[in-house]
Amino acid sequence: MKVTAILLAAGQGTRMKSDLPKVLHPLCGKPMLWHVLEALQVATTEKPVVIVGHGAPEVEKYVGDAAQCVLQEPQLGTAHAAMQAEALLKGKTDYVIVTYADMPLLRGETFRQLLETQRSNPGPFSLLTVIADDPRGFGRIVRKADGTVEAIVEEYVATPEQRDIKELNVGAYCFKAEWLWEALQRIEKNPKKGEYYLTDIVEVAVKDHLPVQAVVHDDFIETIGINTRIHLSEAEAALRMRINREHMLNGVSMMDPVSTYIDVGVKIGRDTTILPNTDLHGNTTIGERNVIGPNTIIRDTTIGNDCKILASVLEGAVLEDDVDMGPFARLRKGAHLKSRVHMGNFGEVKDSTLHEGVKMGHFSYIGNASIGARTNIGAGTITANYDGERKNPTEIGEDAFIGSDTMLVAPLKLGDGARTGAGAVVTKNVPDDTLVVGMPARAIRKLERKTKR
Ligand code: UD1
Ligand code: CA
């Protein structure tokens, strides 16, 4: 059995008042379109077809290999949009699921239910409805005495009695493929709007005395459609709660889920606690027993186990186990903090590795550097890594001690056990176990190493 989805995404999304095509507006880190494509995978067996129009180049670029795109030009309504897939799909699929790309909360399971309903329906198609007090401009479902669907009436043509109908058209349909192509041809242009409405396909079936079934959905939240940015924020809040609940059910604690913003796809291990006002974005993976937040933003970062991260901003970083950070620390791309690193307030690290047990308590910038295990970075230490043209490396050995307010003018190497005096401006390499002081720093003494591994 072949099942193919047609996703309608050609509309302008006028009510969004945006230069970005509506279906590319993000929800919990991924475009609306991604969410629908993801859900449809559960119920379909073939590559979906996305109908594009407004903003077609951008939408096509985003879709890439995930679907076949067909241009609808001009955009003459939802039935006309579905028709554009005929050339690609005729004779190649048994069932067609048609849905709108602005319904990003629908779950894969819901599409599967719709397909199952249609498979046992003697009639040509089934559709998804929801019972709700707030109609949100959705089409109303008119039922016949026998319970089958008689019509979908759009709000602007509905009579006052029809407007009171609580059963709404969600915008997901499952058709017998061969019937669909013929029926689409029979839909007439809507006299008021000059468009061909997919919803009028109900009448085509009814005229031929064929039964149209409906799956009544009980979760109104899942059927939030997005026409305005207000809807977008409502969908975002709903999806956020769905994501957070799933993490909590998997063993993650959240003090305040409402102020915890986690993108779809972020992974978190059990017994990790997420404190309020924390954002976890992109390709982020967090291990077990960590305490993250409050007031922390993490993007595209991997974190091991047993770390504490307080009020910090991390992007493109890797943290191993037992790392203790913040408040007010910042990690940028390529920061790698190995186990037991301590990084206190007002530090910034980018493109650098801090090996096991490095301590960097206060006010420091470390860029393009490697800091050996157990080395202490004194308050105010800076790697002067940029000479106006190039980024130059700094390499510091193990068990070194960098005095407060040291300037490390790269390229530079400091050996194991090296020390710098407070305020040193280091311009030349420092051998192992050597103390340098002053500006420019010069060696004054060979040292006995205190810290032993
Ligand atoms: C539509 C339904 C309505 C349903 C509601 C649920 C119709 C006529 N009405 O109304 O019954 O309750 O969705 O969300 O179908 N599109 C195209 N090409 C076009 C026109 C639209 O691809 O020529 C796409 C849009 O990009 C959008 C989808 O179809 O993703 C639905 O269009 P939209 O204008 O949002 O329909 P609604 O007014 O929401
Ligand atoms: Ca819509």
CSV table of C-alpha atoms and ligand atoms in Angstrom, one decimal:
chain,number,residue,atom,x,y,z
A,1,MET,CA,0.0,0.0,0.0
A,2,LYS,CA,1.5,3.4,-1.0
A,3,VAL,CA,0.6,6.5,0.9
A,4,THR,CA,1.8,9.9,-0.2
A,5,ALA,CA,1.3,13.3,1.3
A,6,ILE,CA,0.6,16.6,-0.4
A,7,LEU,CA,1.5,19.6,1.7
A,8,LEU,CA,0.0,22.9,0.7
A,9,ALA,CA,2.4,25.7,1.2
A,10,ALA,CA,1.9,28.1,-1.6
A,11,GLY,CA,-0.2,30.8,0.1
A,12,GLN,CA,1.1,34.2,0.8
A,13,GLY,CA,0.4,34.1,4.5
A,14,THR,CA,-0.7,37.7,4.2
A,15,ARG,CA,-1.9,37.8,7.8
A,16,MET,CA,1.6,37.2,9.1
A,17,LYS,CA,2.8,40.5,7.7
A,18,SER,CA,6.2,39.1,7.0
A,19,ASP,CA,8.9,38.9,4.3
A,20,LEU,CA,9.6,35.4,5.3
A,21,PRO,CA,7.3,32.8,3.8
A,22,LYS,CA,4.8,31.7,6.5
A,23,VAL,CA,5.8,28.1,6.5
A,24,LEU,CA,9.5,29.0,7.3
A,25,HIS,CA,8.6,30.8,10.5
A,26,PRO,CA,10.2,28.8,13.3
A,27,LEU,CA,8.5,27.0,16.1
A,28,CYS,CA,10.8,25.6,18.9
A,29,GLY,CA,13.8,25.9,16.7
A,30,LYS,CA,12.5,24.4,13.4
A,31,PRO,CA,10.4,25.9,10.6
A,32,MET,CA,6.7,25.2,10.7
A,33,LEU,CA,7.2,23.1,7.5
A,34,TRP,CA,9.7,20.8,9.2
A,35,HIS,CA,7.2,19.9,11.9
A,36,VAL,CA,4.5,18.9,9.4
A,37,LEU,CA,6.9,16.9,7.2
A,38,GLU,CA,8.1,15.1,10.3
A,39,ALA,CA,4.6,14.2,11.4
A,40,LEU,CA,3.6,13.0,7.9
A,41,GLN,CA,6.5,10.6,7.8
A,42,VAL,CA,4.7,8.5,10.4
A,43,ALA,CA,1.6,7.9,8.2
A,44,THR,CA,3.1,7.9,4.6
A,45,THR,CA,5.3,5.5,2.7
A,46,GLU,CA,6.5,7.8,-0.2
A,47,LYS,CA,8.3,11.1,-0.5
A,48,PRO,CA,5.8,13.9,0.1
A,49,VAL,CA,4.9,16.6,-2.4
A,50,VAL,CA,5.1,20.2,-1.3
A,51,ILE,CA,3.1,22.8,-3.3
A,52,VAL,CA,5.1,26.0,-3.3
A,53,GLY,CA,4.2,29.5,-4.6
A,54,HIS,CA,4.9,32.6,-2.6
A,55,GLY,CA,8.5,32.6,-1.6
A,56,ALA,CA,9.0,29.4,-3.7
A,57,PRO,CA,12.8,29.7,-4.0
A,58,GLU,CA,13.3,30.0,-0.3
A,59,VAL,CA,10.8,27.2,0.6
A,60,GLU,CA,12.3,24.9,-2.1
A,61,LYS,CA,15.8,25.6,-0.8
A,62,TYR,CA,14.7,24.7,2.7
A,63,VAL,CA,12.9,21.5,1.6
A,64,GLY,CA,15.9,20.2,-0.3
A,65,ASP,CA,15.7,16.4,-0.7
A,66,ALA,CA,13.0,15.9,1.9
A,67,ALA,CA,10.2,16.3,-0.6
A,68,GLN,CA,9.4,17.0,-4.2
A,69,CYS,CA,8.3,20.6,-4.8
A,70,VAL,CA,5.7,21.7,-7.4
A,71,LEU,CA,5.1,25.3,-8.2
A,72,GLN,CA,1.5,26.6,-8.1
A,73,GLU,CA,1.3,29.7,-10.1
A,74,PRO,CA,-1.0,31.6,-9.8
A,75,GLN,CA,-2.4,30.5,-6.5
A,76,LEU,CA,-6.1,29.8,-7.1
A,77,GLY,CA,-7.0,28.2,-3.9
A,78,THR,CA,-6.5,25.0,-1.9
A,79,ALA,CA,-8.2,22.6,-4.5
A,80,HIS,CA,-6.1,24.2,-7.3
A,81,ALA,CA,-3.0,23.7,-5.1
A,82,ALA,CA,-3.7,20.0,-4.6
A,83,MET,CA,-4.3,19.5,-8.3
A,84,GLN,CA,-0.7,20.6,-9.0
A,85,ALA,CA,0.5,17.2,-7.6
A,86,GLU,CA,-1.6,15.1,-10.1
A,87,ALA,CA,1.1,14.9,-12.8
A,88,LEU,CA,3.6,13.6,-10.2
A,89,LEU,CA,1.4,11.2,-8.3
A,90,LYS,CA,-1.3,9.8,-10.7
A,91,GLY,CA,-1.1,6.1,-10.9
A,92,LYS,CA,1.8,6.0,-8.4
A,93,THR,CA,0.0,5.9,-5.0
A,94,ASP,CA,-3.0,4.3,-3.4
A,95,TYR,CA,-3.8,7.0,-0.8
A,96,VAL,CA,-3.1,10.7,-0.7
A,97,ILE,CA,-3.1,12.7,2.5
A,98,VAL,CA,-3.6,16.4,1.9
A,99,THR,CA,-2.8,18.8,4.6
A,100,TYR,CA,-1.9,22.5,5.1
A,101,ALA,CA,1.6,23.5,6.0
A,102,ASP,CA,0.3,25.9,8.6
A,103,MET,CA,-0.9,23.2,11.0
A,104,PRO,CA,2.4,22.3,12.6
A,105,LEU,CA,1.1,20.7,15.8
A,106,LEU,CA,-0.6,17.8,14.2
A,107,ARG,CA,1.0,14.6,15.3
A,108,GLY,CA,2.1,11.7,13.2
A,109,GLU,CA,-0.3,9.5,15.2
A,110,THR,CA,-3.2,11.7,14.2
A,111,PHE,CA,-2.4,11.3,10.5
A,112,ARG,CA,-2.1,7.6,11.0
A,113,GLN,CA,-5.6,7.5,12.6
A,114,LEU,CA,-6.9,9.4,9.6
A,115,LEU,CA,-5.4,6.9,7.2
A,116,GLU,CA,-6.8,4.0,9.2
A,117,THR,CA,-10.3,5.5,9.2
A,118,GLN,CA,-10.1,6.0,5.4
A,119,ARG,CA,-8.9,2.4,4.9
A,120,SER,CA,-12.1,1.1,6.5
A,121,ASN,CA,-14.3,3.8,4.8
A,122,PRO,CA,-16.3,2.6,1.8
A,123,GLY,CA,-16.4,6.2,0.6
A,124,PRO,CA,-13.7,8.1,-1.2
A,125,PHE,CA,-12.2,10.1,1.6
A,126,SER,CA,-12.1,11.0,5.3
A,127,LEU,CA,-11.2,14.2,7.0
A,128,LEU,CA,-10.1,15.4,10.4
A,129,THR,CA,-12.3,17.5,12.6
A,130,VAL,CA,-12.2,18.9,16.1
A,131,ILE,CA,-14.9,20.1,18.6
A,132,ALA,CA,-14.0,23.5,20.0
A,133,ASP,CA,-15.7,26.5,21.5
A,134,ASP,CA,-13.4,29.0,19.8
A,135,PRO,CA,-13.9,28.5,16.0
A,136,ARG,CA,-10.8,30.6,15.1
A,137,GLY,CA,-12.2,31.1,11.6
A,138,PHE,CA,-12.1,27.4,10.7
A,139,GLY,CA,-14.7,25.9,8.3
A,140,ARG,CA,-17.7,24.4,10.0
A,141,ILE,CA,-18.7,20.8,9.6
A,142,VAL,CA,-22.3,20.1,8.6
A,143,ARG,CA,-23.4,16.5,9.2
A,144,LYS,CA,-26.2,14.5,7.7
A,145,ALA,CA,-28.7,12.6,9.8
A,146,ASP,CA,-26.7,9.4,9.2
A,147,GLY,CA,-23.6,11.0,10.7
A,148,THR,CA,-21.6,11.3,7.5
A,149,VAL,CA,-20.3,14.7,6.5
A,150,GLU,CA,-22.6,16.8,4.2
A,151,ALA,CA,-20.5,20.0,3.8
A,152,ILE,CA,-17.7,22.2,5.0
A,153,VAL,CA,-18.9,25.7,5.3
A,154,GLU,CA,-16.3,28.5,5.4
A,155,GLU,CA,-16.9,31.0,8.1
A,156,TYR,CA,-17.6,34.0,5.9
A,157,VAL,CA,-20.5,32.3,4.0
A,158,ALA,CA,-21.9,30.5,7.1
A,159,THR,CA,-25.4,31.3,8.3
A,160,PRO,CA,-25.8,32.3,11.9
A,161,GLU,CA,-26.9,28.7,12.8
A,162,GLN,CA,-23.9,27.2,10.9
A,163,ARG,CA,-21.6,29.6,12.7
A,164,ASP,CA,-22.7,28.1,16.0
A,165,ILE,CA,-21.5,24.6,14.9
A,166,LYS,CA,-18.7,23.5,17.2
A,167,GLU,CA,-17.3,20.9,14.9
A,168,LEU,CA,-14.5,22.4,12.8
A,169,ASN,CA,-12.5,21.5,9.7
A,170,VAL,CA,-8.9,21.0,10.8
A,171,GLY,CA,-7.4,20.8,7.3
A,172,ALA,CA,-6.2,17.2,7.0
A,173,TYR,CA,-7.8,14.8,4.5
A,174,CYS,CA,-7.1,11.2,3.3
A,175,PHE,CA,-8.3,10.3,-0.2
A,176,LYS,CA,-8.4,7.3,-2.4
A,177,ALA,CA,-5.9,8.5,-4.9
A,178,GLU,CA,-7.8,7.7,-8.1
A,179,TRP,CA,-11.0,9.3,-6.9
A,180,LEU,CA,-9.1,12.5,-5.8
A,181,TRP,CA,-7.8,13.5,-9.3
A,182,GLU,CA,-11.3,13.3,-10.9
A,183,ALA,CA,-13.0,15.0,-8.0
A,184,LEU,CA,-10.6,17.9,-8.0
A,185,GLN,CA,-11.6,18.6,-11.7
A,186,ARG,CA,-15.2,18.9,-10.6
A,187,ILE,CA,-14.8,21.5,-8.0
A,188,GLU,CA,-16.2,24.8,-9.1
A,189,LYS,CA,-14.7,28.2,-8.7
A,190,ASN,CA,-16.0,29.9,-5.5
A,191,PRO,CA,-18.2,32.7,-6.9
A,192,LYS,CA,-17.3,35.2,-4.1
A,193,LYS,CA,-13.5,34.7,-3.8
A,194,GLY,CA,-12.7,33.4,-7.3
A,195,GLU,CA,-10.8,30.5,-5.8
A,196,TYR,CA,-11.1,26.7,-6.0
A,197,TYR,CA,-11.7,25.4,-2.4
A,198,LEU,CA,-10.6,22.0,-1.4
A,199,THR,CA,-13.4,22.0,1.1
A,200,ASP,CA,-15.9,21.9,-1.7
A,201,ILE,CA,-14.7,18.3,-2.5
A,202,VAL,CA,-17.2,17.2,0.1
A,203,GLU,CA,-20.0,18.3,-2.2
A,204,VAL,CA,-18.6,16.3,-5.1
A,205,ALA,CA,-18.7,13.1,-3.0
A,206,VAL,CA,-22.2,13.9,-1.6
A,207,LYS,CA,-23.6,14.5,-5.1
A,208,ASP,CA,-22.5,10.9,-6.0
A,209,HIS,CA,-24.0,9.6,-2.8
A,210,LEU,CA,-20.6,8.6,-1.5
A,211,PRO,CA,-20.0,8.7,2.3
A,212,VAL,CA,-17.5,11.1,3.8
A,213,GLN,CA,-16.2,10.1,7.2
A,214,ALA,CA,-14.7,12.3,9.8
A,215,VAL,CA,-12.2,11.5,12.6
A,216,VAL,CA,-13.1,13.7,15.5
A,217,HIS,CA,-10.0,14.8,17.3
A,218,ASP,CA,-10.3,15.6,21.0
A,219,ASP,CA,-7.1,17.7,21.4
A,220,PHE,CA,-7.9,21.2,20.3
A,221,ILE,CA,-4.3,22.3,21.0
A,222,GLU,CA,-3.0,19.9,18.3
A,223,THR,CA,-5.2,21.6,15.7
A,224,ILE,CA,-3.9,25.2,16.2
A,225,GLY,CA,-3.5,26.6,12.7
A,226,ILE,CA,-1.2,29.5,12.1
A,227,ASN,CA,-2.6,32.5,10.2
A,228,THR,CA,-1.2,35.3,12.4
A,229,ARG,CA,1.8,35.9,14.7
A,230,ILE,CA,-0.6,35.6,17.6
A,231,HIS,CA,-1.4,32.0,16.5
A,232,LEU,CA,2.3,31.4,16.1
A,233,SER,CA,3.0,32.4,19.7
A,234,GLU,CA,0.2,30.2,20.9
A,235,ALA,CA,1.5,27.2,18.9
A,236,GLU,CA,5.0,27.8,20.2
A,237,ALA,CA,3.7,27.8,23.8
A,238,ALA,CA,1.8,24.6,23.2
A,239,LEU,CA,4.7,22.9,21.5
A,240,ARG,CA,7.0,24.0,24.2
A,241,MET,CA,4.8,22.4,26.9
A,242,ARG,CA,4.7,19.2,24.8
A,243,ILE,CA,8.5,19.1,24.6
A,244,ASN,CA,9.0,19.9,28.3
A,245,ARG,CA,6.5,17.3,29.4
A,246,GLU,CA,8.3,14.6,27.4
A,247,HIS,CA,11.6,15.5,29.0
A,248,MET,CA,10.0,15.5,32.5
A,249,LEU,CA,8.5,12.1,31.8
A,250,ASN,CA,12.0,10.9,30.8
A,251,GLY,CA,13.5,12.0,34.2
A,252,VAL,CA,14.4,15.6,33.8
A,253,SER,CA,13.4,18.1,36.5
A,254,MET,CA,12.1,21.5,35.6
A,255,MET,CA,11.4,24.0,38.3
A,256,ASP,CA,9.3,26.2,35.9
A,257,PRO,CA,8.4,24.6,32.6
A,258,VAL,CA,6.7,27.7,31.4
A,259,SER,CA,10.0,29.7,31.4
A,260,THR,CA,12.0,26.8,30.0
A,261,TYR,CA,12.6,27.0,26.3
A,262,ILE,CA,13.8,23.8,24.7
A,263,ASP,CA,14.1,23.3,21.0
A,264,VAL,CA,12.8,20.2,19.4
A,265,GLY,CA,15.6,17.7,19.1
A,266,VAL,CA,17.6,18.7,22.2
A,267,LYS,CA,18.6,15.7,24.3
A,268,ILE,CA,18.8,15.7,28.1
A,269,GLY,CA,19.8,12.9,30.4
A,270,ARG,CA,18.0,11.8,33.5
A,271,ASP,CA,18.3,13.6,36.9
A,272,THR,CA,19.4,16.7,35.2
A,273,THR,CA,17.6,19.8,36.6
A,274,ILE,CA,16.7,22.8,34.4
A,275,LEU,CA,16.1,26.0,36.3
A,276,PRO,CA,13.9,28.8,35.2
A,277,ASN,CA,14.5,31.1,32.2
A,278,THR,CA,16.8,28.7,30.5
A,279,ASP,CA,17.0,28.3,26.7
A,280,LEU,CA,18.4,25.1,25.1
A,281,HIS,CA,18.7,25.4,21.4
A,282,GLY,CA,19.8,23.7,18.2
A,283,ASN,CA,21.9,20.6,18.2
A,284,THR,CA,22.4,20.4,22.0
A,285,THR,CA,23.0,17.3,24.1
A,286,ILE,CA,23.1,17.3,27.8
A,287,GLY,CA,24.0,14.3,30.0
A,288,GLU,CA,22.9,13.2,33.5
A,289,ARG,CA,22.7,14.9,36.9
A,290,ASN,CA,23.5,18.4,35.6
A,291,VAL,CA,22.1,21.6,37.1
A,292,ILE,CA,21.5,24.1,34.3
A,293,GLY,CA,20.3,27.7,34.9
A,294,PRO,CA,18.6,29.8,36.0
A,295,ASN,CA,19.1,32.4,33.2
A,296,THR,CA,21.2,30.3,30.9
A,297,ILE,CA,21.3,30.1,27.1
A,298,ILE,CA,22.9,27.1,25.4
A,299,ARG,CA,23.1,26.4,21.7
A,300,ASP,CA,24.7,23.7,19.7
A,301,THR,CA,26.6,22.4,22.7
A,302,THR,CA,27.5,19.0,24.2
A,303,ILE,CA,27.6,18.7,28.0
A,304,GLY,CA,28.6,15.6,29.9
A,305,ASN,CA,27.5,14.6,33.4
A,306,ASP,CA,27.4,16.3,36.8
A,307,CYS,CA,28.1,19.9,35.6
A,308,LYS,CA,26.7,23.1,37.1
A,309,ILE,CA,26.0,26.0,34.8
A,310,LEU,CA,24.7,29.1,36.3
A,311,ALA,CA,23.5,32.2,34.4
A,312,SER,CA,25.8,31.7,31.4
A,313,VAL,CA,25.8,31.7,27.6
A,314,LEU,CA,27.2,28.8,25.7
A,315,GLU,CA,27.4,28.3,21.9
A,316,GLY,CA,29.2,25.6,19.9
A,317,ALA,CA,31.0,24.3,23.0
A,318,VAL,CA,31.9,21.0,24.5
A,319,LEU,CA,31.9,20.4,28.3
A,320,GLU,CA,33.0,17.1,29.8
A,321,ASP,CA,32.1,16.0,33.3
A,322,ASP,CA,32.0,17.9,36.6
A,323,VAL,CA,32.5,21.3,35.0
A,324,ASP,CA,31.4,24.2,37.1
A,325,MET,CA,30.6,27.4,35.4
A,326,GLY,CA,29.2,30.9,36.0
A,327,PRO,CA,27.6,33.1,36.9
A,328,PHE,CA,28.1,35.1,33.7
A,329,ALA,CA,30.5,32.9,31.8
A,330,ARG,CA,30.5,32.8,28.0
A,331,LEU,CA,31.6,30.0,25.8
A,332,ARG,CA,31.9,30.5,22.1
A,333,LYS,CA,32.5,28.2,19.1
A,334,GLY,CA,35.2,25.6,19.7
A,335,ALA,CA,35.5,26.0,23.5
A,336,HIS,CA,36.3,22.6,25.0
A,337,LEU,CA,36.2,22.3,28.7
A,338,LYS,CA,37.5,19.0,30.0
A,339,SER,CA,36.5,17.4,33.2
A,340,ARG,CA,36.5,19.3,36.5
A,341,VAL,CA,37.2,22.7,34.9
A,342,HIS,CA,36.1,25.6,37.0
A,343,MET,CA,35.1,28.8,35.2
A,344,GLY,CA,33.8,31.6,37.3
A,345,ASN,CA,32.3,35.0,36.5
A,346,PHE,CA,33.0,37.1,33.4
A,347,GLY,CA,35.2,34.7,31.5
A,348,GLU,CA,35.1,34.1,27.8
A,349,VAL,CA,36.5,31.1,26.0
A,350,LYS,CA,36.5,30.4,22.2
A,351,ASP,CA,38.4,28.0,20.0
A,352,SER,CA,40.4,26.8,23.1
A,353,THR,CA,40.8,23.7,25.1
A,354,LEU,CA,40.9,23.9,28.9
A,355,HIS,CA,42.3,20.6,30.1
A,356,GLU,CA,41.3,18.7,33.2
A,357,GLY,CA,41.0,20.7,36.4
A,358,VAL,CA,41.9,24.2,34.9
A,359,LYS,CA,40.7,27.0,37.1
A,360,MET,CA,39.7,30.3,35.6
A,361,GLY,CA,37.9,32.2,38.3
A,362,HIS,CA,37.4,35.8,37.1
A,363,PHE,CA,37.4,38.2,34.2
A,364,SER,CA,39.4,36.4,31.5
A,365,TYR,CA,39.5,36.0,27.8
A,366,ILE,CA,41.0,32.8,26.4
A,367,GLY,CA,41.0,32.5,22.6
A,368,ASN,CA,42.9,30.1,20.3
A,369,ALA,CA,44.6,28.5,23.3
A,370,SER,CA,45.3,25.2,24.9
A,371,ILE,CA,45.6,25.3,28.7
A,372,GLY,CA,47.3,22.4,30.4
A,373,ALA,CA,45.7,20.4,33.2
A,374,ARG,CA,45.4,22.0,36.6
A,375,THR,CA,46.7,25.3,35.4
A,376,ASN,CA,45.3,28.4,37.3
A,377,ILE,CA,44.3,31.4,35.2
A,378,GLY,CA,44.5,34.5,37.4
A,379,ALA,CA,41.8,37.2,37.4
A,380,GLY,CA,42.0,39.4,34.3
A,381,THR,CA,44.2,37.2,32.2
A,382,ILE,CA,43.9,37.8,28.5
A,383,THR,CA,45.3,36.0,25.5
A,384,ALA,CA,46.1,38.7,23.0
A,385,ASN,CA,45.4,36.3,20.1
A,386,TYR,CA,44.7,38.7,17.3
A,387,ASP,CA,47.4,40.9,15.8
A,388,GLY,CA,45.1,42.7,13.4
A,389,GLU,CA,45.6,40.1,10.7
A,390,ARG,CA,45.8,36.6,12.1
A,391,LYS,CA,44.6,34.7,15.1
A,392,ASN,CA,47.7,33.4,16.9
A,393,PRO,CA,47.8,30.4,19.3
A,394,THR,CA,48.8,30.3,22.9
A,395,GLU,CA,49.9,27.1,24.5
A,396,ILE,CA,50.2,26.8,28.3
A,397,GLY,CA,51.5,23.7,30.0
A,398,GLU,CA,50.2,21.7,33.0
A,399,ASP,CA,50.3,23.1,36.5
A,400,ALA,CA,51.1,26.6,35.4
A,401,PHE,CA,50.1,29.6,37.4
A,402,ILE,CA,49.2,32.7,35.4
A,403,GLY,CA,49.2,35.8,37.7
A,404,SER,CA,46.4,38.3,37.8
A,405,ASP,CA,46.1,40.7,34.9
A,406,THR,CA,48.6,38.8,32.7
A,407,MET,CA,48.6,39.7,29.0
A,408,LEU,CA,49.7,36.7,26.9
A,409,VAL,CA,50.8,38.1,23.5
A,410,ALA,CA,50.4,35.3,21.0
A,411,PRO,CA,51.9,33.3,19.4
A,412,LEU,CA,53.2,32.1,22.7
A,413,LYS,CA,54.2,29.0,24.6
A,414,LEU,CA,54.5,28.6,28.4
A,415,GLY,CA,55.9,25.4,29.7
A,416,ASP,CA,54.7,23.1,32.5
A,417,GLY,CA,54.9,24.7,35.9
A,418,ALA,CA,55.5,28.2,34.4
A,419,ARG,CA,54.4,31.3,36.5
A,420,THR,CA,53.8,34.9,35.6
A,421,GLY,CA,53.7,37.8,38.0
A,422,ALA,CA,50.7,40.0,38.4
A,423,GLY,CA,50.4,42.5,35.4
A,424,ALA,CA,53.0,40.7,33.3
A,425,VAL,CA,53.0,41.3,29.6
A,426,VAL,CA,54.4,38.1,28.2
A,427,THR,CA,55.8,38.4,24.7
A,428,LYS,CA,58.3,35.5,24.6
A,429,ASN,CA,58.0,31.8,25.3
A,430,VAL,CA,58.5,30.8,28.9
A,431,PRO,CA,60.4,27.6,29.7
A,432,ASP,CA,59.1,25.0,32.2
A,433,ASP,CA,59.1,25.9,35.8
A,434,THR,CA,60.2,29.5,35.2
A,435,LEU,CA,58.8,32.7,36.8
A,436,VAL,CA,58.5,35.7,34.5
A,437,VAL,CA,57.5,39.2,35.6
A,438,GLY,CA,57.1,42.8,34.3
A,439,MET,CA,56.5,44.4,30.9
A,440,PRO,CA,57.8,42.9,28.7
A,441,ALA,CA,58.1,40.0,31.0
A,442,ARG,CA,61.5,38.5,31.7
A,443,ALA,CA,62.6,35.4,33.6
A,444,ILE,CA,63.8,36.1,37.1
A,445,ARG,CA,63.9,32.7,38.7
A,446,LYS,CA,63.7,29.0,38.2
A,447,LEU,CA,61.0,27.4,40.3
A,448,GLU,CA,60.5,24.3,42.4
A,449,ARG,CA,57.2,22.7,41.2
A,450,LYS,CA,54.7,22.5,44.1
A,451,THR,CA,51.7,20.9,42.4
A,452,LYS,CA,52.4,17.3,41.7
A,453,ARG,CA,50.0,15.2,39.6
B,1,UD1,C1,-8.4,26.5,5.5
B,1,UD1,C2,-9.7,25.7,5.2
B,1,UD1,C3,-10.7,25.7,6.4
B,1,UD1,C4,-10.0,25.1,7.6
B,1,UD1,C5,-8.6,25.8,7.8
B,1,UD1,C6,-7.9,25.1,8.9
B,1,UD1,C7,-10.1,25.9,2.8
B,1,UD1,C8,-10.9,26.6,1.7
B,1,UD1,N1,-10.4,26.3,4.0
B,1,UD1,O1,-8.8,27.8,5.7
B,1,UD1,O2,-11.9,25.0,6.1
B,1,UD1,O3,-10.8,25.2,8.7
B,1,UD1,O4,-7.8,25.9,6.6
B,1,UD1,O5,-6.6,25.5,9.0
B,1,UD1,O6,-9.3,25.1,2.5
B,1,UD1,N2,-2.6,27.4,-0.1
B,1,UD1,C9,-2.0,27.0,-1.3
B,1,UD1,N3,-2.4,27.5,-2.4
B,1,UD1,C10,-3.5,28.4,-2.5
B,1,UD1,C11,-4.2,28.7,-1.3
B,1,UD1,C12,-3.7,28.2,-0.1
B,1,UD1,O7,-1.0,26.3,-1.2
B,1,UD1,O8,-3.9,28.8,-3.6
B,1,UD1,C13,-2.1,26.8,1.2
B,1,UD1,C14,-1.6,27.9,2.2
B,1,UD1,O9,-0.3,28.1,2.0
B,1,UD1,C15,-1.9,27.2,3.5
B,1,UD1,C16,-3.1,26.3,3.2
B,1,UD1,O10,-3.1,26.1,1.8
B,1,UD1,O11,-0.8,26.5,4.0
B,1,UD1,C17,-4.4,26.8,3.8
B,1,UD1,O12,-4.7,28.0,3.2
B,1,UD1,P1,-5.2,29.2,4.2
B,1,UD1,O13,-5.4,30.4,3.3
B,1,UD1,O14,-4.4,29.3,5.4
B,1,UD1,O15,-6.7,28.6,4.5
B,1,UD1,P2,-7.6,29.0,5.8
B,1,UD1,O16,-8.3,30.3,5.5
B,1,UD1,O17,-6.8,28.8,7.0
B,2,CA,CA,-4.7,28.5,7.5
